[in-house]
Amino acid sequence: MQGRTHIQRGQAHPDYNSKPPTSGWHYADQVASPGVHVDPIPNEVQVHNLEHGEIMIQYDCPTDCKEMIASLEAIVRSYPRKVLLAPYPGTGHPITLTSWGRLKYLESVDEAVIRKFIADFKDKGPEVFPDEPMAKP
């Protein structure tokens, strides 16, 4: 664990110890909205979401993987709050699940494993606001 230090946007900080990060330095004033994102979410933003007990599902797909993304979107859309999907290039794994202090790589969509991760770790961050709607920055 790398703590939960709030920083200002653009402020330098040490490197994270995992990719994607599961704790550490994050923007004090910015979170991402739950749901499906088409662009990567900055590390300093997603760590703030994790601090609030949210779950990140991210994919690293250098080639055509429309079917995998569609399956992940369907899972994420079944959770109205606290679950986010976004691309995250460079992990070397097709799918990454993160919560506060936890990371799991998957080589393919396994809905049962994904739903269990969400059930086990949603609302388990150090600064939890159960099922609060997170505001856009």
PDB file of C-alpha atoms in Angstrom:
ATOM      1  CA  MET A   1       0.000   0.000   0.000  1.00  0.00           C
ATOM      2  CA  GLN A   2       1.209   3.468  -0.862  1.00  0.00           C
ATOM      3  CA  GLY A   3      -1.044   5.494   1.392  1.00  0.00           C
ATOM      4  CA  ARG A   4      -3.687   7.990   0.367  1.00  0.00           C
ATOM      5  CA  THR A   5      -2.011  11.351  -0.034  1.00  0.00           C
ATOM      6  CA  HIS A   6      -4.037  14.087  -1.707  1.00  0.00           C
ATOM      7  CA  ILE A   7      -2.116  16.147  -4.278  1.00  0.00           C
ATOM      8  CA  GLN A   8      -2.909  19.069  -6.553  1.00  0.00           C
ATOM      9  CA  ARG A   9      -3.501  18.487 -10.253  1.00  0.00           C
ATOM     10  CA  GLY A  10      -0.175  18.286 -12.047  1.00  0.00           C
ATOM     11  CA  GLN A  11       1.841  17.881  -8.842  1.00  0.00           C
ATOM     12  CA  ALA A  12       4.759  15.449  -9.146  1.00  0.00           C
ATOM     13  CA  HIS A  13       4.800  12.331  -6.962  1.00  0.00           C
ATOM     14  CA  PRO A  14       6.743   9.055  -6.703  1.00  0.00           C
ATOM     15  CA  ASP A  15       5.940   6.212  -9.091  1.00  0.00           C
ATOM     16  CA  TYR A  16       3.097   3.846  -8.268  1.00  0.00           C
ATOM     17  CA  ASN A  17       4.081   0.303  -7.322  1.00  0.00           C
ATOM     18  CA  SER A  18       1.526  -1.417  -9.570  1.00  0.00           C
ATOM     19  CA  LYS A  19      -0.006  -0.930 -12.980  1.00  0.00           C
ATOM     20  CA  PRO A  20      -2.718   0.201 -12.661  1.00  0.00           C
ATOM     21  CA  PRO A  21      -2.292   1.618  -9.155  1.00  0.00           C
ATOM     22  CA  THR A  22      -4.381   0.466  -6.202  1.00  0.00           C
ATOM     23  CA  SER A  23      -3.452   3.188  -3.700  1.00  0.00           C
ATOM     24  CA  GLY A  24      -1.248   6.230  -3.385  1.00  0.00           C
ATOM     25  CA  TRP A  25      -1.173   9.825  -4.530  1.00  0.00           C
ATOM     26  CA  HIS A  26      -4.388  11.197  -6.000  1.00  0.00           C
ATOM     27  CA  TYR A  27      -6.099  14.445  -6.870  1.00  0.00           C
ATOM     28  CA  ALA A  28      -8.065  15.812  -3.945  1.00  0.00           C
ATOM     29  CA  ASP A  29     -10.720  17.428  -6.123  1.00  0.00           C
ATOM     30  CA  GLN A  30     -11.375  14.993  -8.963  1.00  0.00           C
ATOM     31  CA  VAL A  31     -13.066  11.622  -9.400  1.00  0.00           C
ATOM     32  CA  ALA A  32     -14.380   9.848 -12.483  1.00  0.00           C
ATOM     33  CA  SER A  33     -18.057   9.085 -12.972  1.00  0.00           C
ATOM     34  CA  PRO A  34     -19.156   5.462 -12.715  1.00  0.00           C
ATOM     35  CA  GLY A  35     -19.934   3.583 -15.903  1.00  0.00           C
ATOM     36  CA  VAL A  36     -18.238   3.106 -19.257  1.00  0.00           C
ATOM     37  CA  HIS A  37     -15.351   5.360 -20.339  1.00  0.00           C
ATOM     38  CA  VAL A  38     -13.800   5.298 -23.820  1.00  0.00           C
ATOM     39  CA  ASP A  39     -10.568   7.039 -22.783  1.00  0.00           C
ATOM     40  CA  PRO A  40      -8.090   5.987 -20.083  1.00  0.00           C
ATOM     41  CA  ILE A  41      -8.682   7.509 -16.656  1.00  0.00           C
ATOM     42  CA  PRO A  42      -5.572   9.191 -15.201  1.00  0.00           C
ATOM     43  CA  ASN A  43      -3.974   7.227 -12.362  1.00  0.00           C
ATOM     44  CA  GLU A  44      -4.370  10.142  -9.954  1.00  0.00           C
ATOM     45  CA  VAL A  45      -8.109  10.213 -10.648  1.00  0.00           C
ATOM     46  CA  GLN A  46      -8.823   6.486 -10.488  1.00  0.00           C
ATOM     47  CA  VAL A  47      -6.956   6.130  -7.180  1.00  0.00           C
ATOM     48  CA  HIS A  48      -9.385   8.674  -5.706  1.00  0.00           C
ATOM     49  CA  ASN A  49     -12.291   6.530  -6.943  1.00  0.00           C
ATOM     50  CA  LEU A  50     -10.705   3.458  -5.337  1.00  0.00           C
ATOM     51  CA  GLU A  51     -10.289   5.359  -2.062  1.00  0.00           C
ATOM     52  CA  HIS A  52     -14.079   5.789  -2.085  1.00  0.00           C
ATOM     53  CA  GLY A  53     -14.633   2.032  -2.405  1.00  0.00           C
ATOM     54  CA  GLU A  54     -15.190   1.945  -6.148  1.00  0.00           C
ATOM     55  CA  ILE A  55     -14.089  -0.799  -8.543  1.00  0.00           C
ATOM     56  CA  MET A  56     -12.092  -0.251 -11.731  1.00  0.00           C
ATOM     57  CA  ILE A  57     -12.315  -2.716 -14.617  1.00  0.00           C
ATOM     58  CA  GLN A  58      -9.719  -1.847 -17.237  1.00  0.00           C
ATOM     59  CA  TYR A  59      -8.676  -3.460 -20.485  1.00  0.00           C
ATOM     60  CA  ASP A  60      -5.469  -3.551 -22.492  1.00  0.00           C
ATOM     61  CA  CYS A  61      -6.450  -4.429 -26.025  1.00  0.00           C
ATOM     62  CA  PRO A  62      -3.972  -3.557 -28.783  1.00  0.00           C
ATOM     63  CA  THR A  63      -6.003  -5.399 -31.445  1.00  0.00           C
ATOM     64  CA  ASP A  64      -9.679  -5.777 -32.257  1.00  0.00           C
ATOM     65  CA  CYS A  65     -11.503  -6.935 -29.140  1.00  0.00           C
ATOM     66  CA  LYS A  66     -15.013  -5.561 -29.611  1.00  0.00           C
ATOM     67  CA  GLU A  67     -16.602  -8.715 -28.206  1.00  0.00           C
ATOM     68  CA  MET A  68     -14.557  -8.581 -24.987  1.00  0.00           C
ATOM     69  CA  ILE A  69     -15.300  -4.873 -24.492  1.00  0.00           C
ATOM     70  CA  ALA A  70     -19.023  -5.431 -25.148  1.00  0.00           C
ATOM     71  CA  SER A  71     -19.085  -8.167 -22.488  1.00  0.00           C
ATOM     72  CA  LEU A  72     -17.336  -5.910 -19.976  1.00  0.00           C
ATOM     73  CA  GLU A  73     -19.674  -3.014 -20.790  1.00  0.00           C
ATOM     74  CA  ALA A  74     -22.699  -5.237 -20.116  1.00  0.00           C
ATOM     75  CA  ILE A  75     -21.312  -6.197 -16.714  1.00  0.00           C
ATOM     76  CA  VAL A  76     -20.491  -2.596 -15.765  1.00  0.00           C
ATOM     77  CA  ARG A  77     -23.884  -1.298 -16.891  1.00  0.00           C
ATOM     78  CA  SER A  78     -25.575  -3.737 -14.501  1.00  0.00           C
ATOM     79  CA  TYR A  79     -24.087  -1.713 -11.617  1.00  0.00           C
ATOM     80  CA  PRO A  80     -25.552   1.816 -11.510  1.00  0.00           C
ATOM     81  CA  ARG A  81     -22.830   3.101  -9.162  1.00  0.00           C
ATOM     82  CA  LYS A  82     -19.274   2.477  -7.981  1.00  0.00           C
ATOM     83  CA  VAL A  83     -18.032   0.414 -10.971  1.00  0.00           C
ATOM     84  CA  LEU A  84     -16.043   1.894 -13.870  1.00  0.00           C
ATOM     85  CA  LEU A  85     -14.742   0.504 -17.166  1.00  0.00           C
ATOM     86  CA  ALA A  86     -11.923   2.142 -19.131  1.00  0.00           C
ATOM     87  CA  PRO A  87      -8.989   1.250 -21.352  1.00  0.00           C
ATOM     88  CA  TYR A  88      -5.564   1.043 -19.678  1.00  0.00           C
ATOM     89  CA  PRO A  89      -2.771   0.282 -22.139  1.00  0.00           C
ATOM     90  CA  GLY A  90       0.487  -1.333 -21.148  1.00  0.00           C
ATOM     91  CA  THR A  91      -0.486  -3.846 -18.469  1.00  0.00           C
ATOM     92  CA  GLY A  92       0.333  -6.890 -20.581  1.00  0.00           C
ATOM     93  CA  HIS A  93      -2.992  -8.455 -19.555  1.00  0.00           C
ATOM     94  CA  PRO A  94      -6.322  -8.144 -21.368  1.00  0.00           C
ATOM     95  CA  ILE A  95      -8.306  -7.278 -18.216  1.00  0.00           C
ATOM     96  CA  THR A  96      -7.368  -5.776 -14.863  1.00  0.00           C
ATOM     97  CA  LEU A  97      -9.639  -5.461 -11.832  1.00  0.00           C
ATOM     98  CA  THR A  98      -8.662  -3.033  -9.086  1.00  0.00           C
ATOM     99  CA  SER A  99     -10.066  -1.938  -5.759  1.00  0.00           C
ATOM    100  CA  TRP A 100      -8.338  -0.188  -2.867  1.00  0.00           C
ATOM    101  CA  GLY A 101      -5.145  -2.193  -2.263  1.00  0.00           C
ATOM    102  CA  ARG A 102      -6.141  -5.061  -4.559  1.00  0.00           C
ATOM    103  CA  LEU A 103      -5.332  -5.997  -8.136  1.00  0.00           C
ATOM    104  CA  LYS A 104      -6.365  -9.006 -10.228  1.00  0.00           C
ATOM    105  CA  TYR A 105      -5.350  -9.718 -13.818  1.00  0.00           C
ATOM    106  CA  LEU A 106      -7.599 -11.772 -16.104  1.00  0.00           C
ATOM    107  CA  GLU A 107      -6.708 -13.232 -19.486  1.00  0.00           C
ATOM    108  CA  SER A 108     -10.343 -13.312 -20.642  1.00  0.00           C
ATOM    109  CA  VAL A 109     -13.802 -12.246 -19.519  1.00  0.00           C
ATOM    110  CA  ASP A 110     -14.922 -14.394 -16.595  1.00  0.00           C
ATOM    111  CA  GLU A 111     -18.186 -12.878 -15.447  1.00  0.00           C
ATOM    112  CA  ALA A 112     -18.360 -14.923 -12.244  1.00  0.00           C
ATOM    113  CA  VAL A 113     -14.851 -13.842 -11.179  1.00  0.00           C
ATOM    114  CA  ILE A 114     -15.557 -10.198 -12.032  1.00  0.00           C
ATOM    115  CA  ARG A 115     -18.854 -10.144 -10.125  1.00  0.00           C
ATOM    116  CA  LYS A 116     -17.241 -11.839  -7.112  1.00  0.00           C
ATOM    117  CA  PHE A 117     -14.433  -9.234  -7.099  1.00  0.00           C
ATOM    118  CA  ILE A 118     -17.058  -6.477  -7.149  1.00  0.00           C
ATOM    119  CA  ALA A 119     -19.101  -8.137  -4.380  1.00  0.00           C
ATOM    120  CA  ASP A 120     -16.025  -8.745  -2.220  1.00  0.00           C
ATOM    121  CA  PHE A 121     -14.366  -5.343  -2.560  1.00  0.00           C
ATOM    122  CA  LYS A 122     -16.928  -2.656  -3.483  1.00  0.00           C
ATOM    123  CA  ASP A 123     -17.283  -0.168  -0.617  1.00  0.00           C
ATOM    124  CA  LYS A 124     -14.084  -1.428   1.023  1.00  0.00           C
ATOM    125  CA  GLY A 125     -11.968   1.696   0.503  1.00  0.00           C
ATOM    126  CA  PRO A 126     -10.698   3.751   3.443  1.00  0.00           C
ATOM    127  CA  GLU A 127     -13.049   6.656   2.672  1.00  0.00           C
ATOM    128  CA  VAL A 128     -16.361   4.983   1.926  1.00  0.00           C
ATOM    129  CA  PHE A 129     -19.592   6.662   0.978  1.00  0.00           C
ATOM    130  CA  PRO A 130     -21.836   3.657   0.203  1.00  0.00           C
ATOM    131  CA  ASP A 131     -23.425   3.907  -3.227  1.00  0.00           C
ATOM    132  CA  GLU A 132     -23.002   7.670  -3.406  1.00  0.00           C
ATOM    133  CA  PRO A 133     -23.251   9.115  -6.897  1.00  0.00           C
ATOM    134  CA  MET A 134     -19.779  10.419  -7.690  1.00  0.00           C
ATOM    135  CA  ALA A 135     -19.803  13.851  -9.303  1.00  0.00           C
ATOM    136  CA  LYS A 136     -17.967  14.643 -12.495  1.00  0.00           C
ATOM    137  CA  PRO A 137     -15.023  17.024 -12.112  1.00  0.00           C
TER     138      PRO A 137
END
